[in-house]
Amino acid sequence: MIVIKNKNALAKMRQAGEKLSPIVEIACREIAQPGVSTAAVDAWIEKELRKAGMTSKAKGYKGYKHVSCISVNDVIVHGVPSENVILKPGDLVTIDVCAAWNEYCADMARCFFVGGVYTDQAKRFSDTAQRALDIGIKQMVPGKRLSDISAAIQQEVEQHGFGVIRDFAGHGIGKRMHEEPEVVNYGKPGEGPVLLPGMVFAIEPMISLGDYKVRIAKDGWTAHTADGSLAAHVEDTVVITEQGPQILTRLS
Ligand code: MF3
Ligand code: CO
């Protein structure tokens, strides 16, 4: 069942998004600098969540020990923060954080180049992930169907010659980090449940420069591209309104 959020729940989710987005944006822009470990970035995020009165939804989830996932280069998602992963200029990094405020969650991920250094190809690639997210979100209009989001994302990614990861997906979100429905990033349009005002989804395209096959590391979390090619992931929490999509995790 897809939960329709009432006004009260939506107000709390909006506040959760307003509190979370500056933390993730500053982590990307200012904290994740060359020479810094991903564990240090995670520790900074944990401190900021605490200051904001937010509860991490990742820490303790299936034994996960960190508040963020920090995925570097060929890591698609669920990069485990580590003292041994030191960021260097040109790394393509995604910081993904899900946290709750007043019981309601916001989930978001941002992708960036460490030190602002990138190649043209890597920039085209990461821009495509962002555009796929934006185009997917545009489909979140009452009366459209769930797979319209999925199909729009796949089309945008493949049109630019990149691969859509199949093993992970977006999701409904509310009091729980993962609610129904699963929002996959590929498929035919016009299928699945009709979209209604008050539905809230975390939309999160994950793409690869090469093949879309996945290899999970020995830690049981870190998801690499099987062929070692570059990966990108971005995510926003979005509510469907009568007027169309409203993104809860972007600074206005
Ligand atoms: N934020 C991720 C998502 O979008 C989940 C990461 S939480 C973890 O689903 F515990 F799985 F790392
Ligand atoms: Co998510």
XYZ file of N, CA and C and ligand atoms in Angstrom:
769
model
N 0.843 -1.201 0.000
C 0.000 0.000 0.000
C 0.883 1.259 0.000
N 0.531 2.205 -0.827
C 1.269 3.474 -0.846
C 0.564 4.446 0.102
N 1.281 4.875 1.140
C 0.694 5.784 2.132
C 0.536 7.183 1.533
N -0.664 7.750 1.667
C -0.898 9.155 1.287
C -0.677 9.993 2.546
N 0.250 10.935 2.482
C 0.547 11.752 3.655
C -0.437 12.903 3.778
N -0.899 13.135 5.010
C -1.781 14.285 5.242
C -0.943 15.552 5.431
N -1.655 16.660 5.589
C -0.998 17.972 5.694
C 0.049 18.024 6.795
N -0.339 17.455 7.929
C 0.529 17.450 9.097
C 1.825 16.671 8.824
N 1.688 15.499 8.238
C 2.857 14.671 7.909
C 3.730 15.392 6.884
N 3.091 16.019 5.899
C 3.853 16.712 4.853
C 4.621 17.898 5.425
N 4.019 18.590 6.395
C 4.716 19.720 7.030
C 5.979 19.214 7.724
N 5.877 18.075 8.390
C 7.052 17.516 9.081
C 8.110 17.050 8.084
N 7.669 16.474 6.973
C 8.633 16.012 5.966
C 9.339 17.204 5.318
N 8.577 18.270 5.125
C 9.159 19.500 4.568
C 10.237 20.032 5.512
N 9.925 20.036 6.806
C 10.906 20.521 7.790
C 12.126 19.605 7.840
N 11.893 18.307 7.730
C 13.026 17.367 7.708
C 13.943 17.687 6.528
N 13.343 17.942 5.371
C 14.122 18.285 4.176
C 14.875 19.596 4.346
N 14.222 20.570 4.956
C 14.868 21.880 5.162
C 16.058 21.782 6.106
N 15.962 20.869 7.070
C 17.069 20.706 8.012
C 18.200 19.889 7.398
N 17.839 18.875 6.616
C 18.866 17.965 6.084
C 19.648 18.572 4.919
N 18.964 19.299 4.028
C 19.664 19.680 2.785
C 20.889 20.566 3.011
N 20.856 21.562 3.907
C 22.101 22.340 4.085
C 23.247 21.495 4.640
N 22.938 20.500 5.448
C 23.996 19.657 6.014
C 24.707 18.889 4.892
N 23.915 18.300 3.997
C 24.521 17.521 2.903
C 25.247 18.448 1.923
N 24.627 19.590 1.617
C 25.262 20.527 0.667
C 26.611 21.026 1.199
N 26.673 21.375 2.472
C 27.928 21.888 3.045
C 28.960 20.759 3.141
N 28.500 19.556 3.475
C 29.425 18.409 3.514
C 30.107 18.257 2.154
N 29.330 18.371 1.087
C 29.884 18.219 -0.270
C 30.807 19.378 -0.638
N 30.352 20.593 -0.379
C 31.087 21.783 -0.852
C 32.301 22.117 -0.002
N 32.187 21.915 1.314
C 33.239 22.435 2.192
C 34.008 21.372 2.966
N 33.351 20.298 3.329
C 33.994 19.321 4.209
C 34.764 18.270 3.407
N 34.170 17.793 2.320
C 34.789 16.710 1.534
C 35.867 17.277 0.601
N 36.980 17.698 1.179
C 38.081 18.309 0.432
C 39.196 17.276 0.207
N 40.099 17.547 -0.726
C 41.236 16.646 -0.928
C 41.988 16.411 0.387
N 42.373 15.157 0.631
C 43.145 14.811 1.828
C 42.294 14.407 3.019
N 40.961 14.608 2.912
C 40.053 14.274 4.013
C 39.541 12.845 3.820
N 39.423 12.083 4.905
C 38.890 10.719 4.787
C 37.366 10.747 4.764
N 36.775 9.719 4.170
C 35.302 9.669 4.155
C 34.756 9.443 5.572
N 35.560 8.822 6.451
C 35.132 8.668 7.852
C 35.024 10.033 8.529
N 35.947 10.937 8.213
C 35.908 12.278 8.808
C 34.686 13.050 8.309
N 34.344 12.879 7.049
C 33.140 13.536 6.506
C 31.898 12.990 7.217
N 31.844 11.674 7.400
C 30.707 11.049 8.085
C 30.595 11.568 9.527
N 31.743 11.714 10.198
C 31.730 12.201 11.590
C 31.190 13.628 11.650
N 31.560 14.443 10.668
C 31.050 15.821 10.621
C 29.531 15.815 10.418
N 29.052 14.971 9.512
C 27.604 14.900 9.257
C 26.868 14.448 10.524
N 27.438 13.477 11.218
C 26.803 12.973 12.443
C 26.645 14.093 13.472
N 27.691 14.895 13.620
C 27.661 16.018 14.569
C 26.581 17.037 14.150
N 26.493 17.317 12.861
C 25.508 18.303 12.378
C 24.078 17.783 12.523
N 23.869 16.487 12.273
C 22.525 15.911 12.458
C 22.111 16.068 13.921
N 23.056 15.803 14.808
C 22.765 15.913 16.246
C 22.390 17.361 16.590
N 23.175 18.321 16.085
C 22.888 19.746 16.348
C 21.508 20.142 15.845
N 21.099 19.534 14.712
C 19.800 19.864 14.108
C 18.649 19.093 14.766
N 18.972 18.223 15.695
C 17.941 17.420 16.360
C 17.403 16.300 15.494
N 18.195 15.892 14.486
C 17.735 14.840 13.571
C 18.286 13.472 13.979
N 17.540 12.426 13.625
C 17.946 11.050 13.905
C 18.354 10.378 12.609
N 19.559 9.792 12.587
C 19.999 9.050 11.393
C 19.133 7.820 11.189
N 18.757 7.567 9.951
C 18.011 6.338 9.635
C 18.950 5.249 9.100
N 20.203 5.609 8.825
C 21.155 4.628 8.301
C 21.839 3.887 9.446
N 22.291 4.656 10.468
C 23.014 4.054 11.596
C 22.080 3.080 12.314
N 22.493 1.817 12.387
C 21.665 0.796 13.023
C 20.785 0.038 12.041
N 20.685 0.536 10.786
C 19.873 -0.141 9.780
C 20.612 -1.386 9.290
N 20.055 -2.556 9.577
C 20.690 -3.835 9.207
C 22.167 -3.874 9.618
N 22.467 -3.275 10.778
C 23.834 -3.320 11.299
C 24.773 -2.270 10.727
N 24.258 -1.351 9.890
C 25.112 -0.299 9.314
C 25.580 0.631 10.436
N 26.868 1.049 10.392
C 27.439 1.742 11.551
C 27.635 3.239 11.344
N 27.186 3.773 10.212
C 27.495 5.166 9.891
C 26.214 5.933 9.570
N 26.296 7.271 9.562
C 25.093 8.068 9.273
C 24.965 8.373 7.789
N 26.064 8.185 7.035
C 26.031 8.483 5.605
C 26.613 7.321 4.814
N 26.285 7.321 3.518
C 26.999 6.470 2.575
C 27.808 7.415 1.704
N 29.098 7.141 1.562
C 29.960 8.012 0.754
C 30.624 7.141 -0.311
N 30.175 7.342 -1.537
C 30.509 6.436 -2.636
C 31.451 7.134 -3.607
N 32.658 6.586 -3.756
C 33.729 7.231 -4.516
C 33.990 6.475 -5.827
N 33.996 7.198 -6.935
C 34.371 6.701 -8.275
C 33.557 5.481 -8.725
N 34.143 4.264 -8.667
C 33.407 3.102 -9.182
C 32.403 2.561 -8.157
N 32.289 3.188 -6.997
C 31.265 2.776 -6.031
C 29.945 3.454 -6.407
N 28.904 2.627 -6.557
C 27.606 3.123 -7.010
C 26.827 3.694 -5.826
N 26.616 2.854 -4.817
C 25.902 3.254 -3.592
C 26.485 2.506 -2.396
N 26.060 2.940 -1.206
C 26.392 2.266 0.051
C 27.894 2.189 0.308
N 28.629 3.198 -0.175
C 30.043 3.300 0.177
C 30.162 3.506 1.683
N 30.910 2.619 2.339
C 31.041 2.680 3.805
C 32.150 3.669 4.157
N 31.832 4.719 4.935
C 32.858 5.687 5.318
C 34.031 4.989 6.002
N 35.246 5.411 5.649
C 36.446 4.729 6.151
C 37.596 5.709 6.324
N 38.412 5.454 7.352
C 39.646 6.233 7.549
C 40.606 5.992 6.388
N 40.430 4.858 5.705
C 41.357 4.472 4.636
C 40.978 5.018 3.269
N 39.805 5.632 3.171
C 39.423 6.234 1.887
C 39.673 7.738 1.995
N 40.777 8.170 1.401
C 41.181 9.581 1.451
C 40.805 10.222 0.111
N 40.033 11.281 0.181
C 39.575 11.927 -1.049
C 40.729 12.635 -1.748
N 40.718 12.531 -3.093
C 41.742 13.225 -3.873
C 41.096 14.015 -5.009
N 41.782 15.042 -5.489
C 41.184 15.886 -6.523
C 40.709 15.046 -7.709
N 39.507 15.344 -8.188
C 38.967 14.646 -9.353
C 38.128 13.432 -9.015
N 38.145 12.978 -7.755
C 37.255 11.870 -7.379
C 35.801 12.300 -7.588
N 34.998 11.374 -8.129
C 33.554 11.623 -8.272
C 32.874 10.962 -7.065
N 32.268 11.780 -6.226
C 31.787 11.315 -4.924
C 30.293 11.591 -4.768
N 29.570 10.626 -4.189
C 28.190 10.870 -3.776
C 28.085 10.730 -2.269
N 27.486 11.734 -1.648
C 27.164 11.659 -0.220
C 25.659 11.490 -0.099
N 25.244 10.401 0.575
C 23.837 10.013 0.679
C 23.472 9.953 2.168
N 22.453 10.713 2.560
C 22.061 10.753 3.978
C 20.545 10.663 4.085
N 20.075 9.791 4.982
C 18.654 9.734 5.313
C 18.523 9.954 6.816
N 17.720 10.967 7.192
C 17.548 11.277 8.614
C 16.127 11.751 8.865
N 15.698 11.585 10.121
C 14.322 11.933 10.477
C 14.277 13.111 11.446
N 13.214 13.855 11.334
C 12.934 14.915 12.301
C 11.459 14.818 12.654
N 11.153 14.821 13.944
C 9.747 14.653 14.339
C 9.147 13.396 13.719
N 9.942 12.338 13.679
C 9.512 11.020 13.203
C 9.459 10.870 11.687
N 9.602 11.940 10.927
C 9.488 11.836 9.469
C 10.838 12.005 8.791
N 11.041 11.220 7.737
C 12.347 11.124 7.082
C 12.502 12.066 5.894
N 13.746 12.440 5.656
C 14.162 13.016 4.374
C 15.372 12.210 3.929
N 15.463 11.947 2.638
C 16.531 11.119 2.080
C 17.069 11.844 0.855
N 18.371 12.057 0.818
C 18.934 12.785 -0.329
C 20.378 12.388 -0.574
N 20.814 12.570 -1.815
C 22.207 12.321 -2.173
C 22.647 13.363 -3.189
N 23.880 13.828 -3.033
C 24.478 14.777 -3.964
C 25.793 14.216 -4.490
N 26.081 14.540 -5.740
C 27.246 14.031 -6.452
C 28.131 15.217 -6.837
N 29.432 15.096 -6.635
C 30.333 16.231 -6.912
C 31.753 15.712 -7.164
N 32.592 16.615 -7.705
C 34.005 16.291 -7.938
C 34.852 16.929 -6.842
N 35.683 16.128 -6.222
C 36.543 16.634 -5.149
C 37.495 17.692 -5.717
N 37.565 18.822 -5.032
C 38.435 19.916 -5.461
C 37.947 20.623 -6.707
N 36.734 20.270 -7.161
C 36.181 20.897 -8.367
C 36.927 20.509 -9.640
N 37.659 19.391 -9.588
C 38.485 18.945 -10.725
C 37.765 17.824 -11.471
N 37.642 17.950 -12.808
C 36.964 16.882 -13.553
C 37.396 16.878 -15.010
N 37.176 15.722 -15.663
C 37.369 15.628 -17.106
C 36.026 15.927 -17.775
N 36.063 16.275 -19.054
C 34.822 16.565 -19.792
C 33.884 15.372 -19.766
N 34.443 14.175 -19.960
C 33.595 12.980 -20.004
C 32.932 12.729 -18.648
N 33.703 12.862 -17.565
C 33.142 12.619 -16.232
C 32.070 13.659 -15.904
N 32.271 14.885 -16.363
C 31.285 15.945 -16.119
C 30.000 15.664 -16.892
N 30.145 15.246 -18.154
C 28.951 14.905 -18.946
C 28.178 13.775 -18.272
N 28.946 12.845 -17.724
C 28.370 11.679 -17.046
C 27.584 12.098 -15.792
N 28.208 12.876 -14.924
C 27.522 13.247 -13.673
C 26.358 14.203 -13.963
N 26.514 15.055 -14.980
C 25.393 15.925 -15.370
C 24.195 15.094 -15.831
N 24.477 13.969 -16.464
C 23.388 13.106 -16.946
C 22.617 12.499 -15.774
N 23.324 12.109 -14.712
C 22.643 11.579 -13.518
C 21.707 12.643 -12.950
N 22.195 13.872 -12.867
C 21.375 14.964 -12.320
C 20.165 15.238 -13.221
N 20.396 15.260 -14.547
C 19.281 15.506 -15.469
C 18.258 14.382 -15.411
N 18.741 13.145 -15.268
C 17.823 12.000 -15.176
C 16.947 12.144 -13.934
N 17.539 12.581 -12.837
C 16.755 12.811 -11.605
C 15.697 13.884 -11.863
N 16.110 14.992 -12.451
C 15.174 16.106 -12.681
C 14.037 15.687 -13.615
N 14.373 14.923 -14.652
C 13.364 14.489 -15.617
C 12.419 13.476 -14.989
N 12.959 12.602 -14.150
C 12.108 11.656 -13.413
C 11.133 12.394 -12.504
N 11.644 13.378 -11.795
C 10.808 14.157 -10.861
C 9.679 14.868 -11.617
N 9.976 15.358 -12.823
C 8.957 16.062 -13.637
C 7.727 15.202 -13.918
N 7.922 13.882 -13.860
C 6.790 12.970 -14.115
C 5.856 12.850 -12.913
N 6.231 13.410 -11.796
C 5.469 13.200 -10.554
C 4.279 14.148 -10.473
N 3.316 13.851 -11.349
C 2.124 14.673 -11.524
C 0.912 13.759 -11.296
N -0.097 14.223 -10.558
C -1.280 13.384 -10.342
C -1.851 12.897 -11.670
N -2.197 11.605 -11.723
C -2.775 11.028 -12.940
C -1.776 10.260 -13.768
N -0.480 10.619 -13.646
C 0.537 9.797 -14.328
C 0.704 8.492 -13.552
N 1.462 7.556 -14.148
C 1.687 6.279 -13.477
C 3.136 6.139 -13.017
N 3.303 5.238 -12.034
C 4.624 5.059 -11.411
C 5.727 4.838 -12.441
N 5.475 3.983 -13.420
C 6.560 3.639 -14.346
C 6.875 4.769 -15.323
N 6.050 5.814 -15.346
C 6.416 6.988 -16.153
C 7.705 7.618 -15.615
N 7.862 7.587 -14.290
C 9.094 8.104 -13.666
C 10.277 7.237 -14.119
N 10.114 5.928 -13.973
C 11.187 4.971 -14.299
C 11.616 5.094 -15.758
N 10.626 5.141 -16.647
C 10.913 5.168 -18.087
C 11.624 6.460 -18.475
N 11.210 7.576 -17.877
C 11.832 8.871 -18.208
C 13.300 8.870 -17.797
N 13.600 8.290 -16.633
C 14.983 8.225 -16.151
C 15.822 7.360 -17.096
N 15.322 6.181 -17.419
C 16.081 5.272 -18.294
C 16.362 5.917 -19.644
N 15.351 6.554 -20.191
C 15.503 7.153 -21.517
C 16.600 8.213 -21.517
N 16.595 9.054 -20.491
C 17.596 10.125 -20.401
C 19.009 9.551 -20.270
N 19.155 8.524 -19.449
C 20.481 7.939 -19.201
C 21.000 7.238 -20.465
N 20.141 6.433 -21.080
C 20.594 5.624 -22.222
C 20.804 6.461 -23.474
N 20.031 7.510 -23.588
C 20.191 8.437 -24.714
C 21.603 9.016 -24.754
N 22.222 9.132 -23.584
C 23.580 9.661 -23.528
C 24.632 8.556 -23.489
N 24.178 7.304 -23.676
C 25.116 6.190 -23.801
C 25.588 5.602 -22.486
N 24.897 5.932 -21.391
C 25.300 5.397 -20.093
C 24.345 4.279 -19.662
N 24.710 3.567 -18.587
C 23.930 2.417 -18.135
C 23.136 2.717 -16.872
N 21.922 2.161 -16.799
C 21.091 2.279 -15.595
C 21.330 1.051 -14.706
N 21.687 1.297 -13.462
C 21.866 0.207 -12.499
C 20.490 -0.389 -12.177
N 20.399 -1.714 -12.229
C 19.120 -2.400 -11.978
C 18.965 -2.878 -10.537
N 20.083 -3.067 -9.837
C 20.034 -3.767 -8.541
C 19.557 -2.903 -7.381
N 19.442 -1.588 -7.602
C 18.985 -0.688 -6.547
C 17.933 0.247 -7.132
N 17.081 0.799 -6.231
C 15.962 1.604 -6.723
C 15.602 2.690 -5.724
N 14.809 3.659 -6.189
C 14.186 4.614 -5.284
C 13.022 3.949 -4.561
N 12.313 4.736 -3.756
C 11.338 4.140 -2.836
C 10.391 5.190 -2.280
N 9.223 4.709 -1.838
C 8.373 5.558 -1.022
C 9.082 5.874 0.275
N 8.697 6.982 0.911
C 9.354 7.391 2.162
C 8.354 8.140 3.039
N 8.517 8.005 4.345
C 7.625 8.685 5.291
C 8.178 8.526 6.684
N 7.433 7.846 7.536
C 7.978 7.549 8.865
C 9.115 6.552 8.740
N 9.006 5.683 7.739
C 10.097 4.753 7.466
C 10.906 5.236 6.274
N 12.209 4.895 6.292
C 13.090 5.289 5.183
C 12.637 4.636 3.888
N 12.265 3.359 3.974
C 11.843 2.636 2.770
C 10.389 2.213 2.923
N 9.524 2.807 2.146
C 8.116 2.410 2.107
C 7.800 1.980 0.681
N 6.601 1.460 0.489
C 6.142 1.191 -0.871
C 5.852 2.530 -1.552
N 6.012 2.596 -2.865
C 6.437 1.545 -3.791
C 7.944 1.586 -4.008
N 8.458 0.540 -4.638
C 9.818 0.592 -5.161
C 9.763 1.414 -6.452
N 10.702 2.340 -6.619
C 10.728 3.181 -7.827
C 11.979 2.828 -8.622
N 11.845 1.875 -9.545
C 13.018 1.449 -10.318
C 13.350 2.512 -11.370
N 14.571 2.442 -11.869
C 15.064 3.485 -12.780
C 15.058 3.057 -14.241
N 14.210 2.064 -14.559
C 14.104 1.594 -15.947
C 12.710 1.009 -16.135
N 12.292 0.880 -17.374
C 11.005 0.232 -17.659
C 10.191 0.981 -18.696
N 9.042 0.384 -18.997
C 8.116 0.968 -19.978
C 7.213 1.983 -19.277
N 6.817 3.062 -19.958
C 5.896 4.028 -19.339
C 4.477 3.465 -19.235
N 3.639 4.134 -18.436
C 2.205 3.824 -18.405
C 1.817 2.629 -17.580
N 2.712 2.149 -16.727
C 2.384 0.971 -15.913
C 2.443 1.302 -14.416
N 1.820 0.439 -13.619
C 1.884 0.582 -12.162
C 0.830 1.531 -11.631
N 0.886 1.800 -10.315
C -0.141 2.617 -9.657
C -0.226 4.028 -10.245
N -1.438 4.572 -10.219
C -1.649 5.969 -10.616
C -1.108 6.868 -9.508
N -0.401 7.924 -9.885
C 0.194 8.841 -8.911
C -0.864 9.791 -8.357
N -0.838 9.987 -7.042
C -1.843 10.812 -6.367
C -1.170 11.849 -5.462
N -1.843 12.981 -5.261
C -1.307 13.984 -4.331
C -1.111 13.374 -2.937
N 0.008 13.738 -2.295
C 0.287 13.231 -0.949
C 1.197 12.023 -0.935
N 1.493 11.468 -2.132
C 2.513 10.408 -2.186
C 3.892 11.069 -2.124
N 4.804 10.459 -1.372
C 6.165 10.994 -1.272
C 7.158 9.888 -1.642
N 8.007 10.200 -2.620
C 8.992 9.222 -3.094
C 10.397 9.808 -2.990
N 11.361 8.928 -2.693
C 12.776 9.262 -2.860
C 13.174 8.730 -4.235
N 13.484 9.655 -5.132
C 13.867 9.287 -6.498
C 15.385 9.276 -6.552
N 15.974 8.191 -7.058
C 17.438 8.103 -7.011
C 18.034 7.295 -8.161
N 18.224 7.953 -9.311
C 18.924 7.260 -10.400
C 20.364 6.933 -10.017
N 20.773 5.732 -10.397
C 22.166 5.292 -10.230
C 22.626 4.846 -11.607
N 23.745 5.391 -12.068
C 24.161 5.120 -13.449
C 25.641 4.745 -13.506
N 25.997 4.057 -14.585
C 27.406 3.680 -14.768
C 27.877 4.106 -16.148
N 29.175 4.364 -16.212
C 29.789 4.759 -17.474
C 29.919 3.544 -18.385
N 30.020 2.370 -17.791
C 30.157 1.133 -18.558
C 28.949 0.241 -18.335
N 29.237 -1.008 -17.945
C 28.178 -1.988 -17.747
C 27.433 -1.714 -16.433
N 26.168 -2.162 -16.378
C 25.377 -1.889 -15.163
C 25.451 -2.990 -14.121
N 26.285 -3.995 -14.367
C 26.387 -5.087 -13.366
C 27.106 -4.609 -12.103
N 26.718 -5.216 -10.970
C 27.164 -4.757 -9.652
C 27.998 -5.830 -8.957
N 28.989 -5.393 -8.197
C 29.760 -6.306 -7.337
C 29.745 -5.737 -5.917
N 29.290 -6.543 -4.956
C 29.251 -6.087 -3.561
C 30.571 -6.473 -2.882
N 31.180 -5.529 -2.177
C 32.464 -5.779 -1.515
C 32.292 -6.711 -0.314
N 33.428 -7.160 0.233
C 33.417 -8.099 1.370
C 32.724 -7.517 2.593
N 32.690 -6.180 2.698
C 32.019 -5.568 3.865
C 30.497 -5.766 3.828
N 29.984 -6.324 2.725
C 28.551 -6.603 2.622
C 27.718 -5.398 2.209
N 28.335 -4.239 2.049
C 27.604 -3.008 1.718
C 28.057 -2.386 0.397
N 29.367 -2.050 0.352
C 29.875 -1.216 -0.739
C 29.578 -1.848 -2.103
N 28.774 -1.160 -2.922
C 28.366 -1.683 -4.228
C 29.185 -1.019 -5.331
N 30.098 -1.799 -5.921
C 30.925 -1.314 -7.026
C 30.301 -1.688 -8.363
N 30.663 -0.969 -9.420
C 30.381 -1.486 -10.756
C 31.280 -2.705 -10.952
N 30.730 -3.771 -11.550
C 31.499 -5.011 -11.712
C 32.705 -4.776 -12.618
N 32.559 -3.882 -13.601
C 33.654 -3.638 -14.549
C 34.591 -2.506 -14.106
N 34.350 -1.956 -12.914
C 35.227 -0.904 -12.383
C 34.998 0.464 -13.010
N 33.957 0.599 -13.828
C 33.711 1.897 -14.466
C 33.099 2.872 -13.467
N 33.171 4.146 -13.834
C 32.678 5.228 -12.978
C 31.163 5.094 -12.750
N 30.719 5.459 -11.539
C 29.285 5.435 -11.227
C 28.858 6.784 -10.656
N 27.573 7.096 -10.814
C 27.037 8.333 -10.233
C 25.650 8.073 -9.671
N 25.316 8.798 -8.614
C 24.033 8.619 -7.909
C 23.621 9.961 -7.318
N 22.380 10.352 -7.544
C 21.808 11.548 -6.908
C 20.391 11.212 -6.454
N 19.930 11.913 -5.442
C 18.625 11.564 -4.858
C 17.955 12.779 -4.236
N 16.632 12.847 -4.419
C 15.829 13.842 -3.704
C 14.551 13.197 -3.198
N 14.021 13.747 -2.112
C 12.718 13.365 -1.577
C 11.689 14.342 -2.140
N 10.637 13.802 -2.758
C 9.717 14.632 -3.538
C 8.269 14.256 -3.227
N 7.425 15.257 -2.995
C 5.998 15.011 -2.775
C 5.210 15.382 -4.038
N 4.217 14.560 -4.349
C 3.301 14.870 -5.456
C 2.194 15.768 -4.905
N 2.020 16.936 -5.521
C 0.933 17.841 -5.126
C 0.006 18.033 -6.325
N -1.161 18.665 -6.056
C -2.090 18.995 -7.148
C -1.382 19.812 -8.223
N -0.412 20.626 -7.789
C 0.308 21.513 -8.721
C 1.517 20.827 -9.359
N 1.756 19.563 -8.990
C 2.924 18.864 -9.536
C 3.928 18.538 -8.444
N 5.159 18.178 -8.857
C 6.147 17.747 -7.869
C 6.680 18.903 -7.018
N 6.905 18.618 -5.752
C 7.584 19.585 -4.889
C 8.766 18.845 -4.237
N 9.954 19.378 -4.472
C 11.175 18.743 -3.963
C 11.419 19.235 -2.538
N 11.559 18.297 -1.601
C 11.690 18.679 -0.185
C 13.143 18.812 0.252
N 14.058 18.385 -0.595
C 15.466 18.306 -0.185
C 16.379 19.182 -1.048
N 15.847 20.313 -1.521
C 16.720 21.267 -2.202
C 16.548 22.623 -1.555
N 17.632 23.319 -1.346
C 17.546 24.658 -0.783
C 16.887 25.569 -1.798
N 15.980 26.403 -1.351
C 15.260 27.277 -2.298
C 16.175 28.411 -2.767
N 19.863 6.475 1.745
C 19.898 5.165 1.156
C 18.669 4.953 0.330
O 18.373 5.802 -0.420
C 19.962 4.124 2.200
C 21.245 4.132 2.872
S 21.045 3.626 4.458
C 22.023 2.284 4.595
O 17.965 3.975 0.346
F 21.925 1.912 5.820
F 21.585 1.365 3.777
F 23.215 2.594 4.288
Co 16.871 6.477 -0.795
